[in-house]
Amino acid sequence: MTLPDSVVVGIDVGGTNTLIGFVDAEANILCRKSLSTKEYFNPQDFVIEVVRIIHYFFDENKNFKLKGIGIGAPNGNIHHGTIDFAPNLEWKGIIPLVELFAQYFETEIILTNDANAAALGEKIYGGAKAMDDFIFITLGTGVGSGIVSNGKLVYGYQGFAGELGHVIVVKDGRKCACGRKGCLEAYCSAGGLVKTYKELLSETVIAESDKEFSAQMVYEKAKTGDIYAQKAFLQTADLLGFALANFVAFSNPQAIFLFGGLAKAADLMLEPIKEAMENNLLQIYKGKVQLLCSSLPETDAAILGAAALIGN
Ligand SMILES: [Zn+2]
């Protein structure tokens, strides 16, 4: 008789959807499920549904056994296993997610914020396998980050280390979703790029600047020669490179990985980001920090990242 193979469940709790993946020891995702997070007004009902999905998988696949559950979630707090005041979720306040799941499983359950989980995914399954010091930056609806130093994720005193998206890069700058002004996220997220584009348009083509654009549309415009779209990408890259140069100073990374929707515009952004970073780096770091795009498969990164919290 062969022993059952251990499987880790990776859960990515997003504002819109939650992804659940069953990951084997070779990082293969054996099965993927998703559910609409927004449909669950209270976390208890959400947990019951996720538990049902997990039990169903193991009932149907007796040759696998559950090794642990890793959860990536916005504002996930690894110290307490809680989601604390996540602005993008319907559940307000502090949600004891690990405790809720622990009623149903005896296995290890770990929760952290989604960017930290993805950074760990890069270390275990992606391009950072041989690296002990790197910074992982997610560029999407928001700007998030995970910092790996000496081979370990930096969590900090409260568990909230690595909020690099909310480092203020412009004094008294644009209003940020966090309520403050001038954060990196207000400029270098997808929405920040669109805003920069509209600002550039409003200086000349007033009528156009009232239209609604997505980051994808700005990308396509830039590719077809729209100079305002190209300029918006350059300005975004310039500010990001400047910020990255400062980030380098506190953890001296071997590489910085870019991930997420905007990172897909690497053909427009990567070189200008690198140039801005190099121009602003302290002499001792110049030419020593690699700027790379994440090698995690886009669709599975969140699941693998969450699963990486447990390891296999
Ligand atoms: Zn902010």
Short mmCIF file of C-alpha atoms and ligand atoms in Angstrom, two decimals:
data_model
loop_
_atom_site.label_atom_id
_atom_site.label_comp_id
_atom_site.label_asym_id
_atom_site.label_seq_id
_atom_site.Cartn_x
_atom_site.Cartn_y
_atom_site.Cartn_z
CA MET A 1 0.00 0.00 0.00
CA THR A 2 1.34 3.44 -0.91
CA LEU A 3 1.16 6.27 1.57
CA PRO A 4 -1.10 9.20 0.63
CA ASP A 5 0.70 12.20 -0.89
CA SER A 6 0.52 15.36 1.12
CA VAL A 7 -1.28 18.30 -0.39
CA VAL A 8 -1.25 21.92 0.75
CA VAL A 9 -4.32 24.07 0.28
CA GLY A 10 -3.44 27.57 -0.90
CA ILE A 11 -6.20 30.16 -0.48
CA ASP A 12 -6.05 33.66 -1.89
CA VAL A 13 -8.75 35.86 -0.44
CA GLY A 14 -9.40 38.74 -2.80
CA GLY A 15 -11.88 41.58 -2.63
CA THR A 16 -13.85 40.11 -5.53
CA ASN A 17 -12.95 36.44 -5.73
CA THR A 18 -11.30 33.86 -3.53
CA LEU A 19 -9.11 31.26 -5.20
CA ILE A 20 -8.52 27.85 -3.66
CA GLY A 21 -5.84 25.53 -4.98
CA PHE A 22 -4.70 22.06 -3.97
CA VAL A 23 -0.94 21.95 -4.41
CA ASP A 24 1.27 18.86 -4.36
CA ALA A 25 4.93 18.60 -3.35
CA GLU A 26 6.09 19.43 -6.90
CA ALA A 27 4.09 22.69 -6.96
CA ASN A 28 1.49 21.22 -9.29
CA ILE A 29 -1.95 22.64 -8.71
CA LEU A 30 -4.08 19.51 -8.77
CA CYS A 31 -7.38 21.30 -8.58
CA ARG A 32 -8.56 24.93 -8.59
CA LYS A 33 -11.77 26.35 -7.21
CA SER A 34 -13.01 29.87 -6.86
CA LEU A 35 -15.86 31.58 -5.12
CA SER A 36 -17.18 35.10 -5.00
CA THR A 37 -15.91 36.68 -1.77
CA LYS A 38 -18.46 39.47 -2.06
CA GLU A 39 -21.37 37.03 -1.77
CA TYR A 40 -20.44 36.24 1.82
CA PHE A 41 -21.49 39.03 4.10
CA ASN A 42 -20.03 37.39 7.14
CA PRO A 43 -16.77 35.46 7.36
CA GLN A 44 -18.37 32.45 9.14
CA ASP A 45 -20.48 31.60 6.07
CA PHE A 46 -17.44 32.11 3.86
CA VAL A 47 -15.36 29.71 5.97
CA ILE A 48 -18.14 27.08 5.93
CA GLU A 49 -18.18 27.15 2.12
CA VAL A 50 -14.38 26.92 1.81
CA VAL A 51 -14.34 24.04 4.31
CA ARG A 52 -17.01 22.26 2.24
CA ILE A 53 -14.82 22.61 -0.88
CA ILE A 54 -11.74 21.29 0.96
CA HIS A 55 -13.58 18.32 2.46
CA TYR A 56 -15.09 17.47 -0.92
CA PHE A 57 -11.64 17.36 -2.55
CA PHE A 58 -10.20 15.02 0.07
CA ASP A 59 -13.31 12.83 0.07
CA GLU A 60 -13.00 12.42 -3.68
CA ASN A 61 -9.22 11.91 -3.58
CA LYS A 62 -8.45 9.40 -0.85
CA ASN A 63 -4.86 9.11 -2.06
CA PHE A 64 -4.11 12.64 -0.80
CA LYS A 65 -3.86 13.94 2.72
CA LEU A 66 -4.06 17.52 3.91
CA LYS A 67 -0.71 18.88 5.05
CA GLY A 68 -1.73 22.43 5.86
CA ILE A 69 -3.61 25.51 4.76
CA GLY A 70 -1.87 28.73 3.67
CA ILE A 71 -3.94 31.86 3.27
CA GLY A 72 -3.01 35.13 1.59
CA ALA A 73 -5.40 37.98 2.28
CA PRO A 74 -5.40 41.76 2.23
CA ASN A 75 -4.14 43.08 5.59
CA GLY A 76 -3.50 39.51 6.72
CA ASN A 77 -1.70 39.48 10.07
CA ILE A 78 0.61 36.50 10.48
CA HIS A 79 1.08 37.04 14.21
CA HIS A 80 -2.60 36.82 15.06
CA GLY A 81 -4.01 34.90 12.08
CA THR A 82 -6.42 37.73 11.49
CA ILE A 83 -7.47 40.05 8.68
CA ASP A 84 -7.26 43.53 10.18
CA PHE A 85 -9.42 46.30 8.74
CA ALA A 86 -9.10 45.32 5.08
CA PRO A 87 -10.51 48.19 3.01
CA ASN A 88 -11.37 45.97 0.02
CA LEU A 89 -13.40 43.36 1.92
CA GLU A 90 -17.02 43.46 3.07
CA TRP A 91 -15.97 42.16 6.49
CA LYS A 92 -15.12 45.04 8.75
CA GLY A 93 -12.87 45.16 11.80
CA ILE A 94 -10.65 42.26 12.84
CA ILE A 95 -11.56 38.85 11.38
CA PRO A 96 -10.03 35.83 13.18
CA LEU A 97 -9.82 33.77 9.99
CA VAL A 98 -7.31 31.17 11.20
CA GLU A 99 -9.37 30.55 14.34
CA LEU A 100 -12.50 30.08 12.22
CA PHE A 101 -10.77 27.51 10.00
CA ALA A 102 -9.13 25.80 12.98
CA GLN A 103 -12.56 24.66 14.19
CA TYR A 104 -12.62 22.29 11.23
CA PHE A 105 -8.99 21.17 10.80
CA GLU A 106 -6.23 19.97 13.07
CA THR A 107 -3.56 20.83 10.53
CA GLU A 108 -1.25 23.85 10.37
CA ILE A 109 -3.01 27.01 9.15
CA ILE A 110 -1.01 30.16 8.36
CA LEU A 111 -2.29 33.49 7.11
CA THR A 112 -0.37 36.52 5.91
CA ASN A 113 -0.93 39.42 3.59
CA ASP A 114 -1.25 38.63 -0.09
CA ALA A 115 1.95 40.39 -1.20
CA ASN A 116 3.99 38.57 1.46
CA ALA A 117 2.51 35.28 0.32
CA ALA A 118 3.37 36.03 -3.31
CA ALA A 119 6.94 36.95 -2.31
CA LEU A 120 7.27 33.59 -0.60
CA GLY A 121 5.83 31.95 -3.71
CA GLU A 122 8.61 33.58 -5.75
CA LYS A 123 11.17 32.18 -3.30
CA ILE A 124 9.85 28.64 -3.27
CA TYR A 125 8.44 28.22 -6.77
CA GLY A 126 9.69 31.17 -8.84
CA GLY A 127 12.76 33.12 -9.86
CA ALA A 128 14.04 33.76 -6.34
CA LYS A 129 14.74 30.11 -5.49
CA ALA A 130 18.45 30.76 -5.03
CA MET A 131 18.04 34.15 -3.38
CA ASP A 132 17.95 35.06 0.29
CA ASP A 133 17.54 38.80 -0.14
CA PHE A 134 14.99 40.30 -2.48
CA ILE A 135 12.04 42.65 -2.61
CA PHE A 136 8.81 41.66 -4.32
CA ILE A 137 6.58 44.46 -5.58
CA THR A 138 3.01 43.95 -6.78
CA LEU A 139 1.75 46.55 -9.22
CA GLY A 140 -1.98 46.24 -9.74
CA THR A 141 -5.07 47.86 -8.28
CA GLY A 142 -2.78 48.74 -5.41
CA VAL A 143 0.96 48.59 -4.83
CA GLY A 144 2.04 45.93 -2.36
CA SER A 145 5.31 44.41 -1.32
CA GLY A 146 7.01 41.55 0.44
CA ILE A 147 10.57 41.84 1.68
CA VAL A 148 12.73 38.75 2.05
CA SER A 149 15.88 39.31 4.06
CA ASN A 150 18.37 36.65 5.17
CA GLY A 151 16.06 34.07 3.58
CA LYS A 152 13.06 35.08 5.65
CA LEU A 153 10.06 37.29 5.09
CA VAL A 154 10.23 40.45 7.12
CA TYR A 155 7.04 40.66 9.18
CA GLY A 156 7.87 43.35 11.71
CA TYR A 157 6.61 43.99 15.21
CA GLN A 158 2.89 43.97 14.41
CA GLY A 159 3.16 41.77 11.32
CA PHE A 160 2.61 44.62 8.90
CA ALA A 161 6.13 45.21 7.57
CA GLY A 162 6.53 45.85 3.88
CA GLU A 163 3.86 48.42 3.12
CA LEU A 164 6.11 49.95 0.49
CA GLY A 165 3.12 51.01 -1.59
CA HIS A 166 2.35 53.50 1.15
CA VAL A 167 5.75 55.08 1.35
CA ILE A 168 5.23 58.76 0.64
CA VAL A 169 7.11 59.70 -2.52
CA VAL A 170 5.56 63.12 -3.16
CA LYS A 171 5.07 65.49 -0.24
CA ASP A 172 1.48 66.75 -0.20
CA GLY A 173 0.90 64.77 -3.39
CA ARG A 174 -2.11 62.89 -4.67
CA LYS A 175 -4.67 61.55 -2.25
CA CYS A 176 -4.15 57.85 -1.59
CA ALA A 177 -6.79 55.21 -0.78
CA CYS A 178 -5.21 54.96 2.69
CA GLY A 179 -6.34 58.51 3.41
CA ARG A 180 -2.92 60.12 3.26
CA LYS A 181 -1.26 62.02 0.45
CA GLY A 182 1.55 61.24 -1.98
CA CYS A 183 1.95 57.47 -1.48
CA LEU A 184 3.70 55.43 -4.18
CA GLU A 185 0.40 53.59 -4.73
CA ALA A 186 -1.34 56.84 -5.73
CA TYR A 187 1.07 57.07 -8.67
CA CYS A 188 2.31 53.60 -9.57
CA SER A 189 -0.84 51.48 -9.30
CA ALA A 190 -3.01 50.87 -12.37
CA GLY A 191 -5.28 53.72 -11.27
CA GLY A 192 -2.27 55.96 -10.63
CA LEU A 193 -1.03 55.44 -14.17
CA VAL A 194 -4.46 56.29 -15.59
CA LYS A 195 -4.60 59.41 -13.44
CA THR A 196 -1.18 60.52 -14.71
CA TYR A 197 -2.36 59.95 -18.28
CA LYS A 198 -5.50 62.02 -17.73
CA GLU A 199 -3.49 64.79 -16.11
CA LEU A 200 -1.17 64.90 -19.11
CA LEU A 201 -4.15 64.92 -21.47
CA SER A 202 -5.89 67.69 -19.57
CA GLU A 203 -2.96 70.00 -20.24
CA THR A 204 -3.80 69.96 -23.94
CA VAL A 205 -6.61 67.68 -25.08
CA ILE A 206 -9.23 68.76 -22.52
CA ALA A 207 -12.18 66.83 -24.02
CA GLU A 208 -10.30 63.52 -24.03
CA SER A 209 -9.28 63.84 -20.39
CA ASP A 210 -12.93 63.44 -19.29
CA LYS A 211 -13.12 59.94 -20.76
CA GLU A 212 -12.76 56.79 -18.72
CA PHE A 213 -9.61 54.78 -19.34
CA SER A 214 -8.18 51.58 -17.95
CA ALA A 215 -4.46 50.91 -17.53
CA GLN A 216 -4.78 48.38 -20.34
CA MET A 217 -6.16 51.10 -22.64
CA VAL A 218 -3.30 53.45 -21.77
CA TYR A 219 -0.89 50.61 -22.54
CA GLU A 220 -2.45 50.01 -25.94
CA LYS A 221 -2.41 53.73 -26.70
CA ALA A 222 1.26 53.94 -25.78
CA LYS A 223 2.03 51.00 -28.06
CA THR A 224 0.29 52.70 -30.97
CA GLY A 225 2.22 55.93 -30.56
CA ASP A 226 0.08 58.11 -28.25
CA ILE A 227 2.74 60.42 -26.79
CA TYR A 228 0.69 61.22 -23.66
CA ALA A 229 0.30 57.52 -22.90
CA GLN A 230 4.01 56.97 -23.47
CA LYS A 231 4.79 59.90 -21.21
CA ALA A 232 2.46 58.55 -18.52
CA PHE A 233 4.38 55.26 -18.54
CA LEU A 234 7.71 57.07 -18.39
CA GLN A 235 6.64 59.24 -15.46
CA THR A 236 5.26 56.19 -13.62
CA ALA A 237 8.48 54.26 -14.28
CA ASP A 238 10.60 57.22 -13.20
CA LEU A 239 8.86 57.61 -9.85
CA LEU A 240 8.88 53.86 -9.24
CA GLY A 241 12.60 53.62 -10.01
CA PHE A 242 13.27 56.50 -7.64
CA ALA A 243 11.28 54.75 -4.88
CA LEU A 244 13.01 51.41 -5.51
CA ALA A 245 16.41 53.09 -5.12
CA ASN A 246 15.35 54.14 -1.64
CA PHE A 247 13.96 50.70 -0.78
CA VAL A 248 17.33 49.18 -1.68
CA ALA A 249 18.94 51.19 1.09
CA PHE A 250 17.14 49.40 3.89
CA SER A 251 17.44 45.75 2.93
CA ASN A 252 20.22 45.64 0.32
CA PRO A 253 18.42 43.16 -1.95
CA GLN A 254 20.03 41.06 -4.66
CA ALA A 255 16.98 41.61 -6.84
CA ILE A 256 13.67 43.39 -7.02
CA PHE A 257 10.82 41.43 -8.62
CA LEU A 258 7.90 43.19 -10.25
CA PHE A 259 4.58 41.40 -10.42
CA GLY A 260 0.99 42.15 -11.38
CA GLY A 261 -0.99 43.87 -14.09
CA LEU A 262 1.35 46.81 -14.60
CA ALA A 263 4.44 44.61 -14.57
CA LYS A 264 3.07 43.11 -17.78
CA ALA A 265 3.91 46.45 -19.41
CA ALA A 266 7.57 45.58 -18.85
CA ASP A 267 8.41 46.43 -22.47
CA LEU A 268 7.49 50.05 -21.74
CA MET A 269 8.54 50.23 -18.12
CA LEU A 270 11.45 47.97 -17.22
CA GLU A 271 14.29 49.94 -18.80
CA PRO A 272 13.12 53.38 -17.58
CA ILE A 273 12.53 51.98 -14.07
CA LYS A 274 16.02 50.52 -14.08
CA GLU A 275 17.52 53.77 -15.28
CA ALA A 276 15.71 55.83 -12.64
CA MET A 277 16.71 53.34 -9.95
CA GLU A 278 20.36 53.29 -10.98
CA ASN A 279 20.47 57.09 -11.14
CA ASN A 280 19.23 57.33 -7.58
CA LEU A 281 21.08 54.43 -5.97
CA LEU A 282 23.74 55.01 -3.39
CA GLN A 283 27.17 54.35 -4.92
CA ILE A 284 27.72 51.06 -3.08
CA TYR A 285 24.57 49.53 -4.63
CA LYS A 286 25.02 50.77 -8.19
CA GLY A 287 24.96 47.96 -10.77
CA LYS A 288 24.37 45.40 -8.00
CA VAL A 289 20.57 45.12 -7.89
CA GLN A 290 18.76 43.09 -10.54
CA LEU A 291 15.35 44.29 -11.65
CA LEU A 292 13.29 41.29 -12.76
CA CYS A 293 9.75 40.39 -13.68
CA SER A 294 8.23 37.70 -11.51
CA SER A 295 8.46 34.24 -13.01
CA LEU A 296 5.40 33.02 -11.15
CA PRO A 297 2.65 31.98 -13.55
CA GLU A 298 0.18 34.87 -13.45
CA THR A 299 -2.99 32.88 -12.87
CA ASP A 300 -1.55 30.60 -10.20
CA ALA A 301 0.76 32.97 -8.35
CA ALA A 302 -1.69 33.77 -5.58
CA ILE A 303 -2.46 30.11 -4.89
CA LEU A 304 1.20 29.05 -4.99
CA GLY A 305 2.13 32.00 -2.78
CA ALA A 306 -0.46 31.04 -0.18
CA ALA A 307 0.57 27.38 -0.37
CA ALA A 308 4.21 28.41 0.09
CA LEU A 309 3.35 29.54 3.63
CA ILE A 310 3.14 25.87 4.55
CA GLY A 311 5.75 24.45 2.19
CA ASN A 312 5.61 20.89 1.00
ZN ZN B 1 -1.32 55.33 0.91
#
